[in-house]
mmCIF file of C-alpha atoms in Angstrom:
data_model
loop_
_atom_site.group_PDB
_atom_site.id
_atom_site.type_symbol
_atom_site.label_atom_id
_atom_site.label_comp_id
_atom_site.label_asym_id
_atom_site.label_seq_id
_atom_site.Cartn_x
_atom_site.Cartn_y
_atom_site.Cartn_z
ATOM 1 C CA MET A 1 0.000 0.000 0.000
ATOM 2 C CA ILE A 2 1.390 3.394 -1.030
ATOM 3 C CA LEU A 3 -0.061 6.848 -0.559
ATOM 4 C CA LYS A 4 1.713 9.812 -2.075
ATOM 5 C CA LYS A 5 1.262 13.371 -3.237
ATOM 6 C CA GLY A 6 -1.596 13.659 -5.709
ATOM 7 C CA ASP A 7 -3.668 10.758 -4.362
ATOM 8 C CA ASN A 8 -7.305 11.406 -3.518
ATOM 9 C CA ASN A 9 -9.289 8.794 -1.577
ATOM 10 C CA ASP A 10 -10.688 7.810 1.824
ATOM 11 C CA LEU A 11 -7.357 6.421 3.004
ATOM 12 C CA VAL A 12 -5.809 9.850 2.501
ATOM 13 C CA LYS A 13 -8.609 11.333 4.584
ATOM 14 C CA LYS A 14 -7.953 8.762 7.358
ATOM 15 C CA LEU A 15 -4.256 9.631 7.189
ATOM 16 C CA GLN A 16 -4.986 13.347 7.468
ATOM 17 C CA VAL A 17 -7.198 12.834 10.529
ATOM 18 C CA ARG A 18 -4.403 10.842 12.193
ATOM 19 C CA LEU A 19 -1.798 13.528 11.415
ATOM 20 C CA GLY A 20 -3.993 16.451 12.411
ATOM 21 C CA VAL A 21 -4.175 17.838 8.886
ATOM 22 C CA GLU A 22 -7.438 19.124 7.399
ATOM 23 C CA ALA A 23 -9.204 15.969 6.205
ATOM 24 C CA VAL A 24 -9.991 16.927 2.604
ATOM 25 C CA GLY A 25 -9.032 13.556 1.108
ATOM 26 C CA THR A 26 -6.417 14.990 -1.265
ATOM 27 C CA PHE A 27 -2.719 14.304 -0.598
ATOM 28 C CA GLY A 28 -1.234 17.777 -1.057
ATOM 29 C CA PRO A 29 1.876 19.658 0.154
ATOM 30 C CA LYS A 30 0.619 20.071 3.739
ATOM 31 C CA THR A 31 -0.059 16.359 4.046
ATOM 32 C CA GLU A 32 3.347 15.528 2.556
ATOM 33 C CA GLU A 33 5.017 17.872 5.041
ATOM 34 C CA ALA A 34 3.125 16.295 7.961
ATOM 35 C CA VAL A 35 4.110 12.813 6.774
ATOM 36 C CA LYS A 36 7.791 13.766 6.556
ATOM 37 C CA LYS A 37 7.683 15.255 10.041
ATOM 38 C CA TYR A 38 6.066 12.113 11.438
ATOM 39 C CA GLN A 39 8.542 9.853 9.665
ATOM 40 C CA ALA A 40 11.540 11.797 10.939
ATOM 41 C CA ALA A 41 10.212 11.685 14.499
ATOM 42 C CA ASN A 42 9.638 7.921 14.346
ATOM 43 C CA GLY A 43 12.902 6.717 12.808
ATOM 44 C CA LEU A 44 11.522 6.271 9.287
ATOM 45 C CA ALA A 45 12.882 7.488 5.973
ATOM 46 C CA ALA A 46 11.423 10.991 5.678
ATOM 47 C CA ASP A 47 10.405 10.777 2.015
ATOM 48 C CA GLY A 48 6.793 11.928 2.434
ATOM 49 C CA ILE A 49 5.461 8.692 0.948
ATOM 50 C CA VAL A 50 3.231 6.461 3.090
ATOM 51 C CA GLY A 51 4.182 2.849 2.484
ATOM 52 C CA ASP A 52 3.427 -0.199 4.614
ATOM 53 C CA GLY A 53 6.061 0.718 7.215
ATOM 54 C CA THR A 54 4.773 4.221 7.796
ATOM 55 C CA TRP A 55 1.141 3.100 7.720
ATOM 56 C CA SER A 56 1.709 0.354 10.302
ATOM 57 C CA LYS A 57 3.407 2.879 12.589
ATOM 58 C CA LEU A 58 0.516 5.297 12.202
ATOM 59 C CA PHE A 59 -2.140 2.607 12.586
ATOM 60 C CA PRO A 60 -0.709 -0.314 14.581
ATOM 61 C CA PRO A 61 -2.899 -3.409 14.337
ATOM 62 C CA VAL A 62 -4.998 -4.236 17.375
ATOM 63 C CA THR A 63 -5.226 -7.935 18.003
ATOM 64 C CA PRO A 64 -8.213 -8.743 20.188
ATOM 65 C CA ILE A 65 -8.167 -11.601 22.655
ATOM 66 C CA ALA A 66 -11.187 -13.774 22.062
ATOM 67 C CA VAL A 67 -13.590 -14.083 24.973
ATOM 68 C CA SER A 68 -14.164 -17.796 25.208
ATOM 69 C CA ALA A 69 -17.610 -17.576 26.773
ATOM 70 C CA PRO A 70 -20.440 -15.084 27.247
ATOM 71 C CA VAL A 71 -20.140 -12.744 30.220
ATOM 72 C CA VAL A 72 -21.976 -14.563 32.993
ATOM 73 C CA ALA A 73 -22.268 -13.412 36.583
ATOM 74 C CA ILE A 74 -20.607 -15.784 39.038
ATOM 75 C CA PRO A 75 -20.205 -15.637 42.836
ATOM 76 C CA PRO A 76 -16.815 -14.480 44.159
ATOM 77 C CA SER A 77 -16.276 -17.985 45.571
ATOM 78 C CA SER A 78 -16.045 -19.266 41.987
ATOM 79 C CA PHE A 79 -13.065 -17.083 41.040
ATOM 80 C CA LYS A 80 -9.858 -19.092 40.599
ATOM 81 C CA LEU A 81 -7.989 -16.865 43.018
ATOM 82 C CA ASP A 82 -5.330 -19.475 43.716
ATOM 83 C CA LYS A 83 -4.118 -18.908 40.154
ATOM 84 C CA LEU A 84 -3.153 -15.351 41.112
ATOM 85 C CA LYS A 85 -0.663 -16.458 43.775
ATOM 86 C CA GLY A 86 2.802 -15.214 42.935
ATOM 87 C CA HIS A 87 1.328 -12.651 40.530
ATOM 88 C CA ILE A 88 -0.231 -10.271 43.032
ATOM 89 C CA PRO A 89 0.322 -9.996 46.817
ATOM 90 C CA ASP A 90 -1.461 -12.501 49.057
ATOM 91 C CA SER A 91 -3.012 -9.611 51.001
ATOM 92 C CA VAL A 92 -4.717 -8.412 47.812
ATOM 93 C CA ILE A 93 -5.957 -11.917 46.965
ATOM 94 C CA ALA A 94 -7.400 -12.236 50.472
ATOM 95 C CA ALA A 95 -9.345 -8.979 50.049
ATOM 96 C CA ILE A 96 -10.910 -9.918 46.702
ATOM 97 C CA PRO A 97 -13.922 -12.011 47.845
ATOM 98 C CA ASP A 98 -15.409 -9.356 50.155
ATOM 99 C CA THR A 99 -14.549 -6.563 47.721
ATOM 100 C CA ALA A 100 -16.105 -8.427 44.795
ATOM 101 C CA ALA A 101 -19.293 -9.220 46.718
ATOM 102 C CA LYS A 102 -19.753 -5.625 47.885
ATOM 103 C CA PHE A 103 -18.928 -3.775 44.669
ATOM 104 C CA ASN A 104 -20.330 -5.845 41.801
ATOM 105 C CA ILE A 105 -17.235 -7.677 40.564
ATOM 106 C CA THR A 106 -19.382 -10.440 39.139
ATOM 107 C CA ASN A 107 -17.250 -11.966 36.395
ATOM 108 C CA VAL A 108 -13.671 -12.657 35.370
ATOM 109 C CA LEU A 109 -13.556 -9.771 32.896
ATOM 110 C CA ARG A 110 -14.385 -7.246 35.586
ATOM 111 C CA LEU A 111 -11.871 -8.712 38.017
ATOM 112 C CA ALA A 112 -9.029 -8.811 35.477
ATOM 113 C CA HIS A 113 -9.670 -5.244 34.299
ATOM 114 C CA PHE A 114 -9.945 -4.032 37.894
ATOM 115 C CA LEU A 115 -6.747 -5.698 39.095
ATOM 116 C CA ALA A 116 -4.771 -4.482 36.063
ATOM 117 C CA GLN A 117 -5.795 -0.876 36.702
ATOM 118 C CA ALA A 118 -5.427 -0.969 40.490
ATOM 119 C CA GLY A 119 -2.053 -2.658 40.166
ATOM 120 C CA HIS A 120 -0.682 -0.130 37.713
ATOM 121 C CA GLU A 121 -1.975 2.881 39.631
ATOM 122 C CA SER A 122 -0.276 1.639 42.813
ATOM 123 C CA GLY A 123 3.044 0.444 41.394
ATOM 124 C CA GLN A 124 1.884 -3.186 41.501
ATOM 125 C CA PHE A 125 0.044 -2.851 44.804
ATOM 126 C CA LYS A 126 2.951 -1.212 46.640
ATOM 127 C CA ALA A 127 1.825 2.414 47.018
ATOM 128 C CA THR A 128 -1.250 2.982 49.164
ATOM 129 C CA SER A 129 -0.761 6.635 50.146
ATOM 130 C CA GLU A 130 -0.066 9.660 47.974
ATOM 131 C CA ASN A 131 3.549 10.829 47.912
ATOM 132 C CA LEU A 132 3.581 14.612 48.129
ATOM 133 C CA ASN A 133 7.278 15.064 48.896
ATOM 134 C CA TYR A 134 7.885 17.486 46.017
ATOM 135 C CA SER A 135 10.825 19.781 45.385
ATOM 136 C CA SER A 136 10.162 23.423 44.528
ATOM 137 C CA LYS A 137 10.719 22.576 40.852
ATOM 138 C CA GLY A 138 8.245 19.718 41.112
ATOM 139 C CA LEU A 139 5.617 21.951 42.692
ATOM 140 C CA LEU A 140 5.925 24.519 39.922
ATOM 141 C CA GLY A 141 5.656 21.797 37.275
ATOM 142 C CA ILE A 142 2.747 19.854 38.768
ATOM 143 C CA PHE A 143 0.778 22.510 40.661
ATOM 144 C CA PRO A 144 1.603 25.788 38.874
ATOM 145 C CA ARG A 145 -1.700 27.452 39.797
ATOM 146 C CA TYR A 146 -0.985 27.076 43.506
ATOM 147 C CA PHE A 147 2.642 28.197 43.708
ATOM 148 C CA THR A 148 4.892 31.091 42.771
ATOM 149 C CA PRO A 149 8.650 30.369 42.737
ATOM 150 C CA ALA A 150 9.050 31.972 46.173
ATOM 151 C CA LEU A 151 6.082 30.098 47.627
ATOM 152 C CA ALA A 152 7.295 26.809 46.160
ATOM 153 C CA GLU A 153 10.604 27.242 47.980
ATOM 154 C CA SER A 154 8.819 27.675 51.302
ATOM 155 C CA TYR A 155 6.626 24.575 50.782
ATOM 156 C CA ALA A 156 9.190 22.226 49.167
ATOM 157 C CA ARG A 157 9.653 18.793 50.766
ATOM 158 C CA GLN A 158 6.837 19.386 53.254
ATOM 159 C CA PRO A 159 4.063 16.939 52.209
ATOM 160 C CA GLN A 160 1.572 18.049 54.871
ATOM 161 C CA LYS A 161 1.805 21.723 53.941
ATOM 162 C CA ILE A 162 1.706 20.889 50.231
ATOM 163 C CA ALA A 163 -1.440 18.740 50.552
ATOM 164 C CA ASN A 164 -3.234 21.354 52.634
ATOM 165 C CA ARG A 165 -2.520 24.011 50.021
ATOM 166 C CA VAL A 166 -3.318 22.119 46.811
ATOM 167 C CA TYR A 167 -6.363 20.244 48.173
ATOM 168 C CA GLY A 168 -7.667 22.900 50.584
ATOM 169 C CA GLY A 169 -11.028 24.474 49.788
ATOM 170 C CA ARG A 170 -12.113 21.879 47.233
ATOM 171 C CA MET A 171 -13.418 18.293 46.983
ATOM 172 C CA GLY A 172 -15.321 18.938 50.221
ATOM 173 C CA ASN A 173 -12.177 19.902 52.124
ATOM 174 C CA GLY A 174 -11.996 22.935 54.362
ATOM 175 C CA VAL A 175 -9.556 25.735 53.598
ATOM 176 C CA GLU A 176 -5.799 25.203 53.898
ATOM 177 C CA ALA A 177 -5.677 26.032 57.613
ATOM 178 C CA THR A 178 -8.110 23.212 58.518
ATOM 179 C CA GLY A 179 -5.644 20.502 57.527
ATOM 180 C CA ASP A 180 -8.298 18.630 55.515
ATOM 181 C CA GLY A 181 -6.093 18.534 52.426
ATOM 182 C CA PHE A 182 -3.527 16.303 54.118
ATOM 183 C CA LYS A 183 -6.076 14.382 56.190
ATOM 184 C CA PHE A 184 -8.017 13.405 53.071
ATOM 185 C CA ARG A 185 -5.093 13.076 50.646
ATOM 186 C CA GLY A 186 -4.959 10.231 48.135
ATOM 187 C CA ARG A 187 -5.062 6.755 49.653
ATOM 188 C CA GLY A 188 -5.784 3.230 48.444
ATOM 189 C CA TYR A 189 -4.792 1.490 45.235
ATOM 190 C CA ILE A 190 -6.719 4.061 43.172
ATOM 191 C CA GLN A 191 -6.101 7.179 45.272
ATOM 192 C CA LEU A 192 -9.350 8.078 47.045
ATOM 193 C CA THR A 193 -8.965 11.857 47.486
ATOM 194 C CA GLY A 194 -10.987 14.614 49.154
ATOM 195 C CA LYS A 195 -13.449 14.683 52.035
ATOM 196 C CA ASP A 196 -16.454 14.297 49.719
ATOM 197 C CA ASN A 197 -15.158 10.960 48.418
ATOM 198 C CA TYR A 198 -14.150 9.771 51.882
ATOM 199 C CA THR A 199 -17.638 10.654 53.145
ATOM 200 C CA GLN A 200 -19.320 8.670 50.364
ATOM 201 C CA PHE A 201 -17.020 5.677 50.823
ATOM 202 C CA ASP A 202 -17.554 5.833 54.598
ATOM 203 C CA LYS A 203 -21.200 4.861 54.046
ATOM 204 C CA THR A 204 -20.152 1.480 52.634
ATOM 205 C CA VAL A 205 -17.967 0.221 55.521
ATOM 206 C CA PRO A 206 -18.632 -0.240 59.253
ATOM 207 C CA GLU A 207 -15.706 1.796 60.591
ATOM 208 C CA ASP A 208 -15.597 5.588 60.805
ATOM 209 C CA ILE A 209 -13.395 6.443 57.821
ATOM 210 C CA LEU A 210 -13.646 10.177 58.442
ATOM 211 C CA ALA A 211 -12.191 9.753 61.916
ATOM 212 C CA ASN A 212 -9.574 7.231 60.769
ATOM 213 C CA PRO A 213 -8.785 7.867 57.079
ATOM 214 C CA ASP A 214 -5.634 5.705 57.260
ATOM 215 C CA LEU A 215 -7.948 2.691 57.051
ATOM 216 C CA VAL A 216 -8.196 3.511 53.341
ATOM 217 C CA SER A 217 -4.472 2.968 52.863
ATOM 218 C CA GLY A 218 -4.583 -0.245 54.898
ATOM 219 C CA LYS A 219 -7.629 -2.452 55.348
ATOM 220 C CA TYR A 220 -9.622 -0.806 52.562
ATOM 221 C CA ALA A 221 -6.938 -0.148 49.922
ATOM 222 C CA LEU A 222 -8.581 -2.571 47.475
ATOM 223 C CA MET A 223 -12.182 -1.948 48.465
ATOM 224 C CA SER A 224 -11.871 1.813 48.026
ATOM 225 C CA ALA A 225 -10.575 1.220 44.488
ATOM 226 C CA ALA A 226 -13.557 -1.034 43.719
ATOM 227 C CA TRP A 227 -15.874 1.648 45.125
ATOM 228 C CA PHE A 228 -14.353 4.058 42.576
ATOM 229 C CA PHE A 229 -15.064 1.581 39.737
ATOM 230 C CA ASP A 230 -18.606 0.991 40.941
ATOM 231 C CA LYS A 231 -19.401 4.660 41.537
ATOM 232 C CA ASN A 232 -18.128 5.650 38.076
ATOM 233 C CA LYS A 233 -19.932 2.781 36.306
ATOM 234 C CA LEU A 234 -16.730 1.275 34.907
ATOM 235 C CA TRP A 235 -18.077 -2.280 35.072
ATOM 236 C CA ALA A 236 -20.197 -1.731 31.971
ATOM 237 C CA ILE A 237 -17.026 -0.855 30.057
ATOM 238 C CA CYS A 238 -15.171 -3.867 31.489
ATOM 239 C CA ASP A 239 -17.969 -6.149 30.289
ATOM 240 C CA LYS A 240 -17.347 -5.146 26.668
ATOM 241 C CA GLY A 241 -14.481 -7.586 26.276
ATOM 242 C CA ALA A 242 -10.880 -8.688 26.645
ATOM 243 C CA ASP A 243 -9.442 -6.672 23.765
ATOM 244 C CA GLN A 244 -6.972 -3.802 23.849
ATOM 245 C CA GLY A 245 -9.678 -1.310 22.945
ATOM 246 C CA THR A 246 -11.585 -2.141 26.112
ATOM 247 C CA VAL A 247 -8.447 -1.878 28.273
ATOM 248 C CA THR A 248 -7.826 1.514 26.645
ATOM 249 C CA ALA A 249 -11.380 2.689 27.377
ATOM 250 C CA VAL A 250 -11.122 1.635 31.032
ATOM 251 C CA THR A 251 -7.706 3.294 31.308
ATOM 252 C CA LYS A 252 -9.053 6.609 30.046
ATOM 253 C CA ARG A 253 -11.751 6.588 32.724
ATOM 254 C CA VAL A 254 -9.284 5.707 35.480
ATOM 255 C CA ASN A 255 -6.285 7.769 34.400
ATOM 256 C CA GLY A 256 -7.853 10.556 32.366
ATOM 257 C CA GLY A 257 -5.512 9.555 29.534
ATOM 258 C CA THR A 258 -3.516 6.516 28.478
ATOM 259 C CA ILE A 259 -0.402 6.819 30.661
ATOM 260 C CA GLY A 260 1.081 3.362 31.224
ATOM 261 C CA LEU A 261 -1.287 1.685 28.751
ATOM 262 C CA PRO A 262 1.163 -1.065 27.634
ATOM 263 C CA ASP A 263 1.693 -2.125 31.256
ATOM 264 C CA ARG A 264 -2.058 -2.137 31.918
ATOM 265 C CA ILE A 265 -2.656 -4.271 28.817
ATOM 266 C CA LYS A 266 0.139 -6.654 29.806
ATOM 267 C CA HIS A 267 -1.260 -7.228 33.279
ATOM 268 C CA PHE A 268 -4.851 -7.464 32.082
ATOM 269 C CA ASN A 269 -3.811 -10.249 29.695
ATOM 270 C CA GLU A 270 -1.876 -11.949 32.499
ATOM 271 C CA TYR A 271 -4.726 -11.867 35.013
ATOM 272 C CA TYR A 272 -7.450 -12.678 32.508
ATOM 273 C CA ASN A 273 -5.629 -15.741 31.197
ATOM 274 C CA LEU A 274 -4.991 -16.955 34.743
ATOM 275 C CA LEU A 275 -8.585 -16.463 35.862
ATOM 276 C CA LYS A 276 -10.644 -17.601 32.872
#
């Protein structure tokens, strides 16, 4: 397959959409220039001609994993959790049955998608509390609306002060001076953040989460992540299948983008194949 200057067809239009060029369907000078720029940036011969190599880079094939059976609800006791041993921590495996029963993890697809996302977001189930130990440069890069250079210097490497400033007065938190920002900072495998979210999650567990928010980074690290999935109706997306497109769709809802997508796909495939 070759597309070059002068061609006029639907493939040219698809190419232009991918490159951010006006999709008129005619391969003109602007399209040729955009192709050359893309080729140069991706280690290809910058000749402005779209052959198989350039096309496959622009539109990598997506190979779906076939779902061997219809999506059927099963009780948590039917999950083959022993297959996950050595792949995720035992403490996480032990928390799955109660978490699944409470927050609608009713099939293998949901569980595999959920574990892949929770694992990636927490560095493979290692991080359960938000790290806010930023340098002044980090504060200016990540939270530019909250810090001037001088202010960043005075807050640098002080996680409690940083959290109270950047989270104060929003997400149900009181103003900076109340300390709510640090008290209700991100915890759990998918960072539950803000007093509003803690208050909603508190209604689902017997302990007083508002009085003891560290329970979210301990006993309820997995359950709080499942609450996030359930609250945001992610299960309906999970049920769509075991293909890369579905992992991508779930990732966008969890992450707001596709950061770490290859790792999420890798672990979804791993968990799904172990559990099915």
